[in-house]
Structure formats: C-alpha cells, structure tokens
PDB file of C-alpha atoms in Angstrom:
ATOM      1  CA  LYS A   1      17.952 -14.625   8.907  1.00  0.00           C
ATOM      2  CA  ARG A   2      18.757 -11.121   7.598  1.00  0.00           C
ATOM      3  CA  LEU A   3      17.991  -9.678  11.008  1.00  0.00           C
ATOM      4  CA  LEU A   4      20.390 -12.041  12.699  1.00  0.00           C
ATOM      5  CA  GLU A   5      23.084 -11.262  10.137  1.00  0.00           C
ATOM      6  CA  SER A   6      22.564  -7.527  10.653  1.00  0.00           C
ATOM      7  CA  ALA A   7      22.752  -7.981  14.406  1.00  0.00           C
ATOM      8  CA  GLY A   8      26.023  -9.859  14.136  1.00  0.00           C
ATOM      9  CA  ALA A   9      25.066 -13.528  13.989  1.00  0.00           C
ATOM     10  CA  GLY A  10      28.004 -15.705  13.174  1.00  0.00           C
ATOM     11  CA  ARG A  11      30.188 -13.903  15.645  1.00  0.00           C
ATOM     12  CA  ASP A  12      30.582 -15.103  19.203  1.00  0.00           C
ATOM     13  CA  SER A  13      27.374 -13.404  20.319  1.00  0.00           C
ATOM     14  CA  VAL A  14      24.431 -11.555  18.866  1.00  0.00           C
ATOM     15  CA  ASP A  15      24.148  -7.927  19.919  1.00  0.00           C
ATOM     16  CA  GLN A  16      20.669  -7.940  21.490  1.00  0.00           C
ATOM     17  CA  GLY A  17      20.368  -4.164  21.222  1.00  0.00           C
ATOM     18  CA  ARG A  18      21.200  -4.271  17.541  1.00  0.00           C
ATOM     19  CA  LEU A  19      18.752  -7.151  17.014  1.00  0.00           C
ATOM     20  CA  ALA A  20      15.980  -5.172  18.731  1.00  0.00           C
ATOM     21  CA  GLN A  21      16.828  -2.160  16.576  1.00  0.00           C
ATOM     22  CA  GLU A  22      16.677  -4.233  13.379  1.00  0.00           C
ATOM     23  CA  VAL A  23      13.353  -5.824  14.409  1.00  0.00           C
ATOM     24  CA  ALA A  24      11.874  -2.386  15.120  1.00  0.00           C
ATOM     25  CA  LEU A  25      13.101  -1.080  11.775  1.00  0.00           C
ATOM     26  CA  LEU A  26      11.632  -4.053   9.919  1.00  0.00           C
ATOM     27  CA  ALA A  27       8.317  -3.689  11.745  1.00  0.00           C
ATOM     28  CA  ASP A  28       8.184  -0.001  10.862  1.00  0.00           C
ATOM     29  CA  ARG A  29       8.947  -0.667   7.199  1.00  0.00           C
ATOM     30  CA  SER A  30       6.228  -3.307   6.935  1.00  0.00           C
ATOM     31  CA  ASP A  31       3.544  -1.273   8.747  1.00  0.00           C
ATOM     32  CA  VAL A  32       0.794  -0.473   6.247  1.00  0.00           C
ATOM     33  CA  SER A  33      -1.668   1.188   8.631  1.00  0.00           C
ATOM     34  CA  GLU A  34      -1.090   4.639   7.098  1.00  0.00           C
ATOM     35  CA  GLU A  35      -1.680   3.285   3.608  1.00  0.00           C
ATOM     36  CA  LEU A  36      -4.888   1.582   4.742  1.00  0.00           C
ATOM     37  CA  THR A  37      -6.090   4.817   6.353  1.00  0.00           C
ATOM     38  CA  ARG A  38      -5.392   6.737   3.150  1.00  0.00           C
ATOM     39  CA  LEU A  39      -7.121   4.030   1.087  1.00  0.00           C
ATOM     40  CA  ASP A  40     -10.187   4.427   3.288  1.00  0.00           C
ATOM     41  CA  SER A  41     -10.118   8.190   2.812  1.00  0.00           C
ATOM     42  CA  HIS A  42      -9.677   7.958  -0.959  1.00  0.00           C
ATOM     43  CA  LEU A  43     -12.546   5.476  -1.238  1.00  0.00           C
ATOM     44  CA  ALA A  44     -14.822   7.758   0.797  1.00  0.00           C
ATOM     45  CA  GLN A  45     -13.910  10.662  -1.493  1.00  0.00           C
ATOM     46  CA  PHE A  46     -14.521   8.481  -4.544  1.00  0.00           C
ATOM     47  CA  ARG A  47     -18.012   7.580  -3.304  1.00  0.00           C
ATOM     48  CA  ALA A  48     -18.738  11.248  -2.571  1.00  0.00           C
ATOM     49  CA  PHE A  49     -17.728  12.233  -6.108  1.00  0.00           C
ATOM     50  CA  LEU A  50     -20.044   9.571  -7.535  1.00  0.00           C
ATOM     51  CA  ARG A  51     -22.988  11.273  -5.796  1.00  0.00           C
ATOM     52  CA  LYS A  52     -22.262  14.661  -7.377  1.00  0.00           C
ATOM     53  CA  THR A  53     -24.161  15.961 -10.374  1.00  0.00           C
ATOM     54  CA  GLU A  54     -21.365  18.085 -11.875  1.00  0.00           C
ATOM     55  CA  PRO A  55     -18.497  16.646 -13.967  1.00  0.00           C
ATOM     56  CA  VAL A  56     -16.116  14.597 -11.811  1.00  0.00           C
ATOM     57  CA  GLY A  57     -14.142  12.532 -14.317  1.00  0.00           C
ATOM     58  CA  ARG A  58     -10.778  14.171 -13.668  1.00  0.00           C
ATOM     59  CA  SER A  59     -11.243  14.006  -9.911  1.00  0.00           C
ATOM     60  CA  LEU A  60     -12.127  10.317 -10.090  1.00  0.00           C
ATOM     61  CA  ASP A  61      -9.119   9.664 -12.310  1.00  0.00           C
ATOM     62  CA  PHE A  62      -6.847  11.433  -9.840  1.00  0.00           C
ATOM     63  CA  LEU A  63      -8.267   9.420  -6.927  1.00  0.00           C
ATOM     64  CA  LEU A  64      -7.732   6.203  -8.866  1.00  0.00           C
ATOM     65  CA  GLN A  65      -4.073   7.158  -9.296  1.00  0.00           C
ATOM     66  CA  GLU A  66      -3.818   7.726  -5.541  1.00  0.00           C
ATOM     67  CA  LEU A  67      -5.523   4.394  -4.816  1.00  0.00           C
ATOM     68  CA  ASN A  68      -3.074   2.683  -7.147  1.00  0.00           C
ATOM     69  CA  ARG A  69      -0.119   4.313  -5.365  1.00  0.00           C
ATOM     70  CA  GLU A  70      -1.342   3.155  -1.971  1.00  0.00           C
ATOM     71  CA  ILE A  71      -1.890  -0.385  -3.259  1.00  0.00           C
ATOM     72  CA  ASN A  72       1.614  -0.417  -4.786  1.00  0.00           C
ATOM     73  CA  THR A  73       3.117   0.758  -1.502  1.00  0.00           C
ATOM     74  CA  ILE A  74       1.293  -1.974   0.408  1.00  0.00           C
ATOM     75  CA  GLY A  75       2.585  -4.547  -2.060  1.00  0.00           C
ATOM     76  CA  SER A  76       6.120  -3.251  -1.645  1.00  0.00           C
ATOM     77  CA  LYS A  77       6.007  -3.200   2.138  1.00  0.00           C
ATOM     78  CA  VAL A  78       4.405  -6.591   2.675  1.00  0.00           C
ATOM     79  CA  GLY A  79       6.463  -9.421   1.252  1.00  0.00           C
ATOM     80  CA  ASP A  80       3.722 -12.003   1.691  1.00  0.00           C
ATOM     81  CA  THR A  81       2.685 -14.043  -1.366  1.00  0.00           C
ATOM     82  CA  VAL A  82      -1.028 -13.920  -0.528  1.00  0.00           C
ATOM     83  CA  VAL A  83      -0.932 -10.141  -0.106  1.00  0.00           C
ATOM     84  CA  THR A  84       0.972  -9.819  -3.384  1.00  0.00           C
ATOM     85  CA  GLN A  85      -1.734 -11.807  -5.169  1.00  0.00           C
ATOM     86  CA  GLU A  86      -4.412  -9.580  -3.651  1.00  0.00           C
ATOM     87  CA  VAL A  87      -2.491  -6.463  -4.682  1.00  0.00           C
ATOM     88  CA  VAL A  88      -2.416  -7.706  -8.286  1.00  0.00           C
ATOM     89  CA  ALA A  89      -6.162  -8.419  -8.161  1.00  0.00           C
ATOM     90  CA  VAL A  90      -6.949  -4.970  -6.750  1.00  0.00           C
ATOM     91  CA  LYS A  91      -4.763  -3.295  -9.368  1.00  0.00           C
ATOM     92  CA  ALA A  92      -6.622  -5.171 -12.119  1.00  0.00           C
ATOM     93  CA  GLU A  93      -9.957  -3.965 -10.722  1.00  0.00           C
ATOM     94  CA  LEU A  94      -8.672  -0.400 -10.420  1.00  0.00           C
ATOM     95  CA  GLU A  95      -7.643  -0.525 -14.073  1.00  0.00           C
ATOM     96  CA  LYS A  96     -11.157  -1.660 -15.060  1.00  0.00           C
ATOM     97  CA  ILE A  97     -12.641   1.210 -13.066  1.00  0.00           C
ATOM     98  CA  ARG A  98     -10.182   3.636 -14.626  1.00  0.00           C
ATOM     99  CA  GLU A  99     -11.306   2.563 -18.107  1.00  0.00           C
ATOM    100  CA  GLN A 100     -14.889   3.359 -17.088  1.00  0.00           C
ATOM    101  CA  VAL A 101     -13.892   6.702 -15.565  1.00  0.00           C
ATOM    102  CA  GLN A 102     -12.310   7.713 -18.870  1.00  0.00           C
ATOM    103  CA  ASN A 103     -15.879   7.858 -20.223  1.00  0.00           C
ATOM    104  CA  VAL A 104     -17.099  10.109 -17.394  1.00  0.00           C
ATOM    105  CA  GLU A 105     -16.928  13.871 -17.770  1.00  0.00           C
TER     106      GLU A 105
END
C-alpha cells in the first residue's frame, strides 16, 4: 500500500518507474544477507576464542555486543512477526551467554 502511495496511486495512473524504484528500495532495506554473513563470522570468532587457553573474557563480551547489534538490525529490517519473535528469543539467549562471559577472564 505504501509503495503504491509513493508511486502515485490515487492519481490517474501509477508511475511504473517510480513503483519499480520504490520496490527496489524496499527490497534493499529489508535485505539481511550482510547481517547474516557478519553473524556467521562473529560466531566463528566466538568459537575460536572458546578454544584458546589465554584470557578471552573481554573479547567474548565484545563479540556478544556485535552479535546483539546484528540481531537488532535484522529485527529492524524485517517487519515479520515470526522473525521478531525469533529476534527476541535470540537476544534472550545472548543475554544469558553474556552473564556467563562476565565470569570468564
């Protein structure tokens, strides 16, 4: 509906070029592939830190902040109710992990 309004719906005709532009813009805004790629990278780094023998608490805490940012961005970009529920669940799990990381040096 918003796309049609932006493209000029309600007037005599819809500007097809403008509609295509609005659709492309919406698709770009809702694309979360970069966030998913970064999530993958952060999780791989997190696992690598867990295998180390030296203190890694601060590094793990930093990565958890980055994971939380990516999850928040996904939640903001995707307006789907199911995705929003999953984002809340992931954030709750990240908070549990963060509490544990606070005890790691």
